[in-house]
Short mmCIF file of C-alpha atoms (C1' of nucleotides) in Angstrom, two decimals:
data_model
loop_
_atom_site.label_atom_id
_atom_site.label_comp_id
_atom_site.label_asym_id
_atom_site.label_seq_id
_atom_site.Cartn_x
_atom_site.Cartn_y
_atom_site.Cartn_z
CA UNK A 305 17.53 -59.65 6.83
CA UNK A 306 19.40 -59.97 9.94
CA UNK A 307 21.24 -57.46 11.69
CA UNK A 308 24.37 -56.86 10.58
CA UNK A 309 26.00 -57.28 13.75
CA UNK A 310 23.76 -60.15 14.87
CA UNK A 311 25.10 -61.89 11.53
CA UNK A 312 28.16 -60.99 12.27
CA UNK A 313 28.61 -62.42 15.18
CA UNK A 314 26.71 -65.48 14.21
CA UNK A 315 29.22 -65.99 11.30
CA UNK A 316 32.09 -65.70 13.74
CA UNK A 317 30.68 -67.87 16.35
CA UNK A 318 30.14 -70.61 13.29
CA UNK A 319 33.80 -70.37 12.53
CA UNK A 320 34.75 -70.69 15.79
CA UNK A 321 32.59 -73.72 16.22
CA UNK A 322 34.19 -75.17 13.28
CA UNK A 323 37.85 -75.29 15.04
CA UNK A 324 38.70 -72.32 12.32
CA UNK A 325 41.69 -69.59 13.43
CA UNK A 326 39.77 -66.20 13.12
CA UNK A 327 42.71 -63.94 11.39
CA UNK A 328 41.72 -60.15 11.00
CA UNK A 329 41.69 -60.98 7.43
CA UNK A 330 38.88 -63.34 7.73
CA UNK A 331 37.17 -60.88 9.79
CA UNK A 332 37.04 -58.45 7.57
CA UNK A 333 35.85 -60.70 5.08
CA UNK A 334 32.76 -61.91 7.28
CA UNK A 335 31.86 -57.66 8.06
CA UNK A 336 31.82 -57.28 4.58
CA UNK A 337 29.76 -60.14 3.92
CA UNK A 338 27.62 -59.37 6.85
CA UNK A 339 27.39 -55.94 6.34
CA UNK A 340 26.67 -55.10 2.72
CA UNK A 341 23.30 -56.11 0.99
CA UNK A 342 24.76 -55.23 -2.53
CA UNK A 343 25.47 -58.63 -3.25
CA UNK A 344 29.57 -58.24 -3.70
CA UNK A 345 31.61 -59.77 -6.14
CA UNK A 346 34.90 -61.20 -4.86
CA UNK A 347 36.83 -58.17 -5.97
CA UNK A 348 34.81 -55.96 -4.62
CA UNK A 349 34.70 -57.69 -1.05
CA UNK A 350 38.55 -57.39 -1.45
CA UNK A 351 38.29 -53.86 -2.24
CA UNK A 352 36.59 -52.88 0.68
CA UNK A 353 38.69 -55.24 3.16
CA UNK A 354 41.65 -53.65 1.36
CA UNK A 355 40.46 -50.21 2.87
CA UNK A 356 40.90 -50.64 6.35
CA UNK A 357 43.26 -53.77 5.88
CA UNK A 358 45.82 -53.14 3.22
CA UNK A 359 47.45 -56.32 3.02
CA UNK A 360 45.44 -58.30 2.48
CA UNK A 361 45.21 -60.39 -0.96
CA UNK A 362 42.55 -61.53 -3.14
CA UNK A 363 43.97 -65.06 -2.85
CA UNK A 364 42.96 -65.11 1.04
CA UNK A 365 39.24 -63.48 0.22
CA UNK A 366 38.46 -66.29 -2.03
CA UNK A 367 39.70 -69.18 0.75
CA UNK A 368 37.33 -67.80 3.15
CA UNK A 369 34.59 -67.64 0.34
CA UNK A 370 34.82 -71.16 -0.70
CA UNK A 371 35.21 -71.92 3.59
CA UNK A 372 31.77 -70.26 3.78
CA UNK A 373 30.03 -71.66 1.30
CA UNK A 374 30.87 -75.27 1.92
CA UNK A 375 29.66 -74.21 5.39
CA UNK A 376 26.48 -73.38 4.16
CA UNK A 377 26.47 -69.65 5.51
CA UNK A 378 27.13 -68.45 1.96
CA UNK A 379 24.74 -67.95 -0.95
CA UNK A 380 26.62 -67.89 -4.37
CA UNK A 381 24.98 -66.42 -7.32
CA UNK A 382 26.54 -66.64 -10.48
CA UNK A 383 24.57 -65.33 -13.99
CA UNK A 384 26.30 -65.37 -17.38
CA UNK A 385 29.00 -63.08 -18.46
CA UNK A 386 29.93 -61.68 -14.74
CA UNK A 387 31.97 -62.63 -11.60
CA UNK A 388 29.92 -64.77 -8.62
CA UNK A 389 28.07 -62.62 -6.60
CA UNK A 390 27.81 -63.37 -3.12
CA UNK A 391 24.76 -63.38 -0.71
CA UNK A 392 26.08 -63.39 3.34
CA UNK A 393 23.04 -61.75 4.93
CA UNK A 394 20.87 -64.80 4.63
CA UNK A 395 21.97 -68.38 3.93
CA UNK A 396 18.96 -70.09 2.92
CA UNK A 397 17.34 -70.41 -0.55
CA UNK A 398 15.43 -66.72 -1.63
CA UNK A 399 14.88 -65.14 -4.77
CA UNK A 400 16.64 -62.29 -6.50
CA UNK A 401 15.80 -59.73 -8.40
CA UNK A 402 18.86 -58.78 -10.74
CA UNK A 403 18.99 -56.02 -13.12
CA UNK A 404 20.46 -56.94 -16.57
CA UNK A 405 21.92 -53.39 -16.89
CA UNK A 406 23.34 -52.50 -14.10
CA UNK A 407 24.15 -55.65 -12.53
CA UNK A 408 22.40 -54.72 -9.15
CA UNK A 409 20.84 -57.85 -7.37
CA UNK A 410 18.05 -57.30 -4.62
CA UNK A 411 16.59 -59.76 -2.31
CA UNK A 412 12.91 -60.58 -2.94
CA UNK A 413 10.41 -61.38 -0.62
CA UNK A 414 8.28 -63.68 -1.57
CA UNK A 415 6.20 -67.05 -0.23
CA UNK A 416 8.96 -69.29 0.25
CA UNK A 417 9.10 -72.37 -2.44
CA UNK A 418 9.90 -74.96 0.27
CA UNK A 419 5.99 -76.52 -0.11
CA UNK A 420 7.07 -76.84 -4.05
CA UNK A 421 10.56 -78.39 -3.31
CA UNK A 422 8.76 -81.07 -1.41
CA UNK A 423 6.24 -81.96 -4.16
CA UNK A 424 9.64 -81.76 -6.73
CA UNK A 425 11.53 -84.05 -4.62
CA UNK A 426 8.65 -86.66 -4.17
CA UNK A 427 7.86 -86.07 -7.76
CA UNK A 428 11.18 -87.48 -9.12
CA UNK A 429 12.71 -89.05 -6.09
CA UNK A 430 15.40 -85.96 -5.80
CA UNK A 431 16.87 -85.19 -2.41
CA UNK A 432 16.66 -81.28 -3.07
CA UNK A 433 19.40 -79.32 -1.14
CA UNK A 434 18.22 -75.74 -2.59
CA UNK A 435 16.73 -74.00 -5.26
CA UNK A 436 17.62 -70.94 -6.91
CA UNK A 437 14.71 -68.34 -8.00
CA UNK A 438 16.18 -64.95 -10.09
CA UNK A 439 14.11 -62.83 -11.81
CA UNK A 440 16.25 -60.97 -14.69
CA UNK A 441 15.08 -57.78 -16.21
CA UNK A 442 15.51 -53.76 -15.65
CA UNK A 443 15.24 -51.84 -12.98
CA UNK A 444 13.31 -48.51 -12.82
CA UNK A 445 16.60 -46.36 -12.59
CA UNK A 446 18.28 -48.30 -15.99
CA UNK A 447 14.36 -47.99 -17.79
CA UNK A 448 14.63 -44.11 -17.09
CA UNK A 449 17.78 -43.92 -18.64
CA UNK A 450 17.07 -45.80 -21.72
CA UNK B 1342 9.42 -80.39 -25.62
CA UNK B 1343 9.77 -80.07 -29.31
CA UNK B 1344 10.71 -82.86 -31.75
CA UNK B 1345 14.66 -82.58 -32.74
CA UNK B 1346 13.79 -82.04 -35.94
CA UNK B 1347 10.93 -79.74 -35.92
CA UNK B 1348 13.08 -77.52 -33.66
CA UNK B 1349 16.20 -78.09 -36.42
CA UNK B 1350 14.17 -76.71 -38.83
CA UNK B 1351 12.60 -73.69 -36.58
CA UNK B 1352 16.36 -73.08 -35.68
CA UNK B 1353 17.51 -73.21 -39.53
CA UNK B 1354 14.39 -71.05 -40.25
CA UNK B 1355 15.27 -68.25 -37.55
CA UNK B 1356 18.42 -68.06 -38.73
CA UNK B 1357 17.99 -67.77 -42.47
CA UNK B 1358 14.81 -64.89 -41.64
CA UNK B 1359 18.01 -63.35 -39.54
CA UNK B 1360 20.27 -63.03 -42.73
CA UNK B 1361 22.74 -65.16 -41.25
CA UNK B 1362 24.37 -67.87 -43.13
CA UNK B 1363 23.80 -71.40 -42.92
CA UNK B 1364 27.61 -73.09 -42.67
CA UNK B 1365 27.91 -76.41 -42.23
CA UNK B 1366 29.45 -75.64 -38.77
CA UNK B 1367 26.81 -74.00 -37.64
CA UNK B 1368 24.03 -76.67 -38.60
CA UNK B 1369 25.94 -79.05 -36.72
CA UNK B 1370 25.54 -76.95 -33.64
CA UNK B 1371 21.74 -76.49 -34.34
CA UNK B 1372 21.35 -79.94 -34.59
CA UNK B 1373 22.80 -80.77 -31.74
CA UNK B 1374 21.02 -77.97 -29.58
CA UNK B 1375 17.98 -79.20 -31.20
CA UNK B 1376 18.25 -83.03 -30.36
CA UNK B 1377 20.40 -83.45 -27.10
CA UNK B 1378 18.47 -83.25 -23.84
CA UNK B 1379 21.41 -83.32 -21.79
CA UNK B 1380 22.19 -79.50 -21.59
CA UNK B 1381 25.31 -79.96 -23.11
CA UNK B 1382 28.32 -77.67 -22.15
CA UNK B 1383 29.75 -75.73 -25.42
CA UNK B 1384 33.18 -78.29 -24.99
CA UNK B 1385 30.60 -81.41 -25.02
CA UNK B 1386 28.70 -79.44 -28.05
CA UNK B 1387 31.78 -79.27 -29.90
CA UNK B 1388 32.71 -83.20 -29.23
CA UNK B 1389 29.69 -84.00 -30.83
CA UNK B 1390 30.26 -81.63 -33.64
CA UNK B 1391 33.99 -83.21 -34.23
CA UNK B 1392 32.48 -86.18 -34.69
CA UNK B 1393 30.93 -85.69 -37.82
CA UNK B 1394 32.57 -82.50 -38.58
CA UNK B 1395 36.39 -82.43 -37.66
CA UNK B 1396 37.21 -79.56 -38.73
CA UNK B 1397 35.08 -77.35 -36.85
CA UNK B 1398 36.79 -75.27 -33.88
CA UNK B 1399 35.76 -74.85 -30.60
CA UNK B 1400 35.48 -70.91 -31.36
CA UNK B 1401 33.12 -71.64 -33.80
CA UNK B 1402 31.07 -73.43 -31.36
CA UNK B 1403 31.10 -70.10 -29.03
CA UNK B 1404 30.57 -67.67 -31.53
CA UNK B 1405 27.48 -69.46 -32.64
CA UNK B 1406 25.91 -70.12 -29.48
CA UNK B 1407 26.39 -66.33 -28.34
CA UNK B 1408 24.41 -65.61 -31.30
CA UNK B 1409 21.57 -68.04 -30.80
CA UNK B 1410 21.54 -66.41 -26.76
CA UNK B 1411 21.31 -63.32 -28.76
CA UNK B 1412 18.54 -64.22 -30.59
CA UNK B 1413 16.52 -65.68 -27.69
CA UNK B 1414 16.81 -69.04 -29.13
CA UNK B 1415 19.31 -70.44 -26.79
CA UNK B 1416 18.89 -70.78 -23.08
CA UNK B 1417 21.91 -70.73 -21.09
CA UNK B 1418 22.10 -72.27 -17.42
CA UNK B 1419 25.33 -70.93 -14.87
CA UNK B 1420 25.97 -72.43 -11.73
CA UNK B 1421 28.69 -72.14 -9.81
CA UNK B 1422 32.06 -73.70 -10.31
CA UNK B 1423 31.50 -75.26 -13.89
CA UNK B 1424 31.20 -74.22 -17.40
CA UNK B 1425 27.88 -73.05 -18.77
CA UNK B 1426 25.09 -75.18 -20.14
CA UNK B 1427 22.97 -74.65 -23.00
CA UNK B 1428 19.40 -75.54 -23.37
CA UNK B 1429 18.11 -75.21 -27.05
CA UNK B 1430 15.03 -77.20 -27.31
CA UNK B 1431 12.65 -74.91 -25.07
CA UNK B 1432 13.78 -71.10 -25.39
CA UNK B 1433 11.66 -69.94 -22.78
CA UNK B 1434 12.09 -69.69 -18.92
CA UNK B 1435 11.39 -73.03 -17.13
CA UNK B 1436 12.00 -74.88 -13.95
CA UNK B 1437 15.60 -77.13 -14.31
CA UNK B 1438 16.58 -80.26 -11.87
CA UNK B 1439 20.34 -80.23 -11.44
CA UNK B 1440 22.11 -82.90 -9.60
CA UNK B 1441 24.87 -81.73 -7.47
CA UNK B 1442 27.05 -85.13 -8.15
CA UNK B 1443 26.99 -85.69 -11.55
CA UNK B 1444 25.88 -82.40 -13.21
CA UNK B 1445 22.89 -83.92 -15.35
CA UNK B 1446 20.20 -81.44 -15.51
CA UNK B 1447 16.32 -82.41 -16.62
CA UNK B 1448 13.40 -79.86 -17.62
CA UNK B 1449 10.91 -79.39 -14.95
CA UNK B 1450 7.12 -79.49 -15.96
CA UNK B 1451 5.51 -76.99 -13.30
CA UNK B 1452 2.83 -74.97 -13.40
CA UNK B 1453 4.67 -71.19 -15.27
CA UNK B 1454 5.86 -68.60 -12.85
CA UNK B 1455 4.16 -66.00 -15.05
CA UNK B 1456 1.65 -64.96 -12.86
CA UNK B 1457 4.67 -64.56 -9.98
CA UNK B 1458 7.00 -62.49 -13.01
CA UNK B 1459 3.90 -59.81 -13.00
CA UNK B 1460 3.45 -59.92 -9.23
CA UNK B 1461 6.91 -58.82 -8.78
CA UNK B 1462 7.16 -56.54 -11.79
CA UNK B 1463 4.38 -54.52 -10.46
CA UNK B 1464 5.67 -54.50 -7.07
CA UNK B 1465 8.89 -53.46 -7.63
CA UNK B 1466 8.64 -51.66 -10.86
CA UNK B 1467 11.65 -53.73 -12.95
CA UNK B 1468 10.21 -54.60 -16.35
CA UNK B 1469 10.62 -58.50 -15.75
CA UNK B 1470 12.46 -60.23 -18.99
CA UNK B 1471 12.83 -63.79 -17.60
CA UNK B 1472 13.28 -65.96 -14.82
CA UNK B 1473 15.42 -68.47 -13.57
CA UNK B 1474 14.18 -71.69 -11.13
CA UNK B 1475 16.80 -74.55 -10.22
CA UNK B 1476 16.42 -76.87 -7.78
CA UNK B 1477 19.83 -78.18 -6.92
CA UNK B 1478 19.83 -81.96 -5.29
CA UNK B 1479 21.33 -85.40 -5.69
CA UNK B 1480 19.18 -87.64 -8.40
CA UNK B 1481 17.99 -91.16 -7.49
CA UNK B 1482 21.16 -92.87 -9.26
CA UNK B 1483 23.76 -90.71 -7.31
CA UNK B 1484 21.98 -91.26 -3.60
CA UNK B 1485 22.26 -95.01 -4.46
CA UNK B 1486 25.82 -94.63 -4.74
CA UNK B 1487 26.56 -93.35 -1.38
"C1'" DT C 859 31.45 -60.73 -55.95
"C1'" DT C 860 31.49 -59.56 -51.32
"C1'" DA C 861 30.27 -59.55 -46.75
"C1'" DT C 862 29.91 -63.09 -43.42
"C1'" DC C 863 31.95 -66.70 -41.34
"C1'" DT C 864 35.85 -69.79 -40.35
"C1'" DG C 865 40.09 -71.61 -37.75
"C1'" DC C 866 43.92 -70.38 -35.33
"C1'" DA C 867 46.33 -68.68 -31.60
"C1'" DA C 868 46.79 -65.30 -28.41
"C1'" DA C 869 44.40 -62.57 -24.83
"C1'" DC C 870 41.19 -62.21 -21.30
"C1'" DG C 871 39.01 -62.20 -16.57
"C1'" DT C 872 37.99 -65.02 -12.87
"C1'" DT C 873 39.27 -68.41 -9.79
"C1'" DT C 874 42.49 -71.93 -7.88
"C1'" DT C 875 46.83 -73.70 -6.48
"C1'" DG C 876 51.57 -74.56 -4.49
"C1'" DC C 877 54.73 -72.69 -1.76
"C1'" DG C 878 57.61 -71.00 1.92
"C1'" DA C 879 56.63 -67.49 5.51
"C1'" DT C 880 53.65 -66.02 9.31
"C1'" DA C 881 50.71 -65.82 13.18
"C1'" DT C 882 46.64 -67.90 15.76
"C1'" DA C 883 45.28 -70.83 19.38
"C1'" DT D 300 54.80 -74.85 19.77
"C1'" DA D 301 52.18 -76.69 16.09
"C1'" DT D 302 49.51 -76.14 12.37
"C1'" DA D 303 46.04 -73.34 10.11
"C1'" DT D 304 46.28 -69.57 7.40
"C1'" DC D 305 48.77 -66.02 5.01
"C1'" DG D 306 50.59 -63.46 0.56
"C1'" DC D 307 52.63 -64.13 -3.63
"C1'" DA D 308 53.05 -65.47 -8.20
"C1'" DA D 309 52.06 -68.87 -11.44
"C1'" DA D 310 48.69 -71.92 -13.35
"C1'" DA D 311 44.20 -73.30 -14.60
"C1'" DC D 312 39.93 -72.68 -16.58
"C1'" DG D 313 36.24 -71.25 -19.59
"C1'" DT D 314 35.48 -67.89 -22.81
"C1'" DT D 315 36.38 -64.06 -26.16
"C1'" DT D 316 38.90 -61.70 -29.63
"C1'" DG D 317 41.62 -60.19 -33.87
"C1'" DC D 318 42.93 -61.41 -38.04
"C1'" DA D 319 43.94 -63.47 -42.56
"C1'" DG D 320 41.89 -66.71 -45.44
"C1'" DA D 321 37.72 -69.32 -46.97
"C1'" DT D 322 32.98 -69.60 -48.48
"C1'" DA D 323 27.72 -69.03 -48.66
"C1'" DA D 324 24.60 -66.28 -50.92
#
DNA sequence: TTATCTGCAAACGTTTTGCGATATA
DNA sequence: TATATCGCAAAACGTTTGCAGATAA
């Protein structure tokens, strides 16, 4: 969980590195990302850019989402029936914790998998990139309701 | 890993116990589900079902495959930027091997996260229904080719 | 006989694209 | 100034839906 100005700057600094033109639309994109621990979905990223950046389109959101990702500094989680969720905050392969009701998706801590991605990839001759670990069910809040 | 046909007939049998009816249609989807290891995509389910069966559509296809999900008979496996796979031959959570090149994905044999499902059900309080593991990587074939 | 299921075609929501206009470096 | 990036609107894509007709039980 890093800080969300510490990320911040650390995305910017990556896109600078990159030879990519910082526009105050990207920005915006990158605070939101860096910022939020809800795990947005596109639209809502582009709802909250829209707030203090009206025009702004979703078009332009989802160009700096597929920049990030192929940089590696974005997480993309994507579960059936719903929009990608996106993960900012930290980069690397963690588990989630998503609630099938209410569509809220935590970060879990938990011994990283890393030791069992080696013994995978030697196992079948893989060269593993990532993993993905989610843990579907309900949280407390959607049990109380039910 | 069950044989095709004793999962064809545990399919068939789930169904019927269900009420539902058994079209011809829909057997060719079970049997399929029930034979292919390849995770098939519902457009590569219904090219195998046109094969024998012309005149099936592909909404046919969906419609039964939402209802196998449903019935916790169907497994389905997102990731981003392509259409959802469908693993029918073990219904329960397991580890999946997905190569980033050419989209084949193989069942894992690991030890069962169950013990790790309780851990984090009783230490965040969700009421844990199932779990996801992928480890995303290039296979053995596609490094060869680079 | 009748409720379930089918095929069709249109609708849907998300994401991507092509373009001429704009603004960063 | 040059070119990366923008907003727009249309297209693409996988998936779902409504409905009239067909069919399994």
């Amino acid at each position: 969980m890093a800080e969300p100005q510490a990320r911040l700057d650390e995305l910017i600094a990556r896109l600078r590195e990159r030879g990519g033109r910082l526009t105050p639309q990207r920005v915006a994109v990158l605070k939101v990302l860096a910022t939020s621990d809800q795990h947005p979905s596109a639209e809502q990223i582009y709802e909250h850019v829209k707030a203090d950046f009206p025009m702004t389109s979703l078009a332009t959101v989802y160009k700096t989402l597929a920049l990030l990702v192929e940089m590696g500094e974005l997480l993309e989680i994507r579960f059936c029936g719903d929009s990608t969720r996106y993960d900012g905050r930290i980069a690397h392969s963690h588990p989630h914790l998503i609630c099938v009701k209410c569509k809220k998706i935590k970060d879990l801590e938990l011994a990283p998998l890393n030791p069992l991605s080696k013994e995978v990839a030697e196992r079948t001759g893989y060269c593993i990139l990532r993993y993905r670990l989610d843990f579907f069910g309900i949280c407390p809040e959607c049990q109380e309701e039910e």
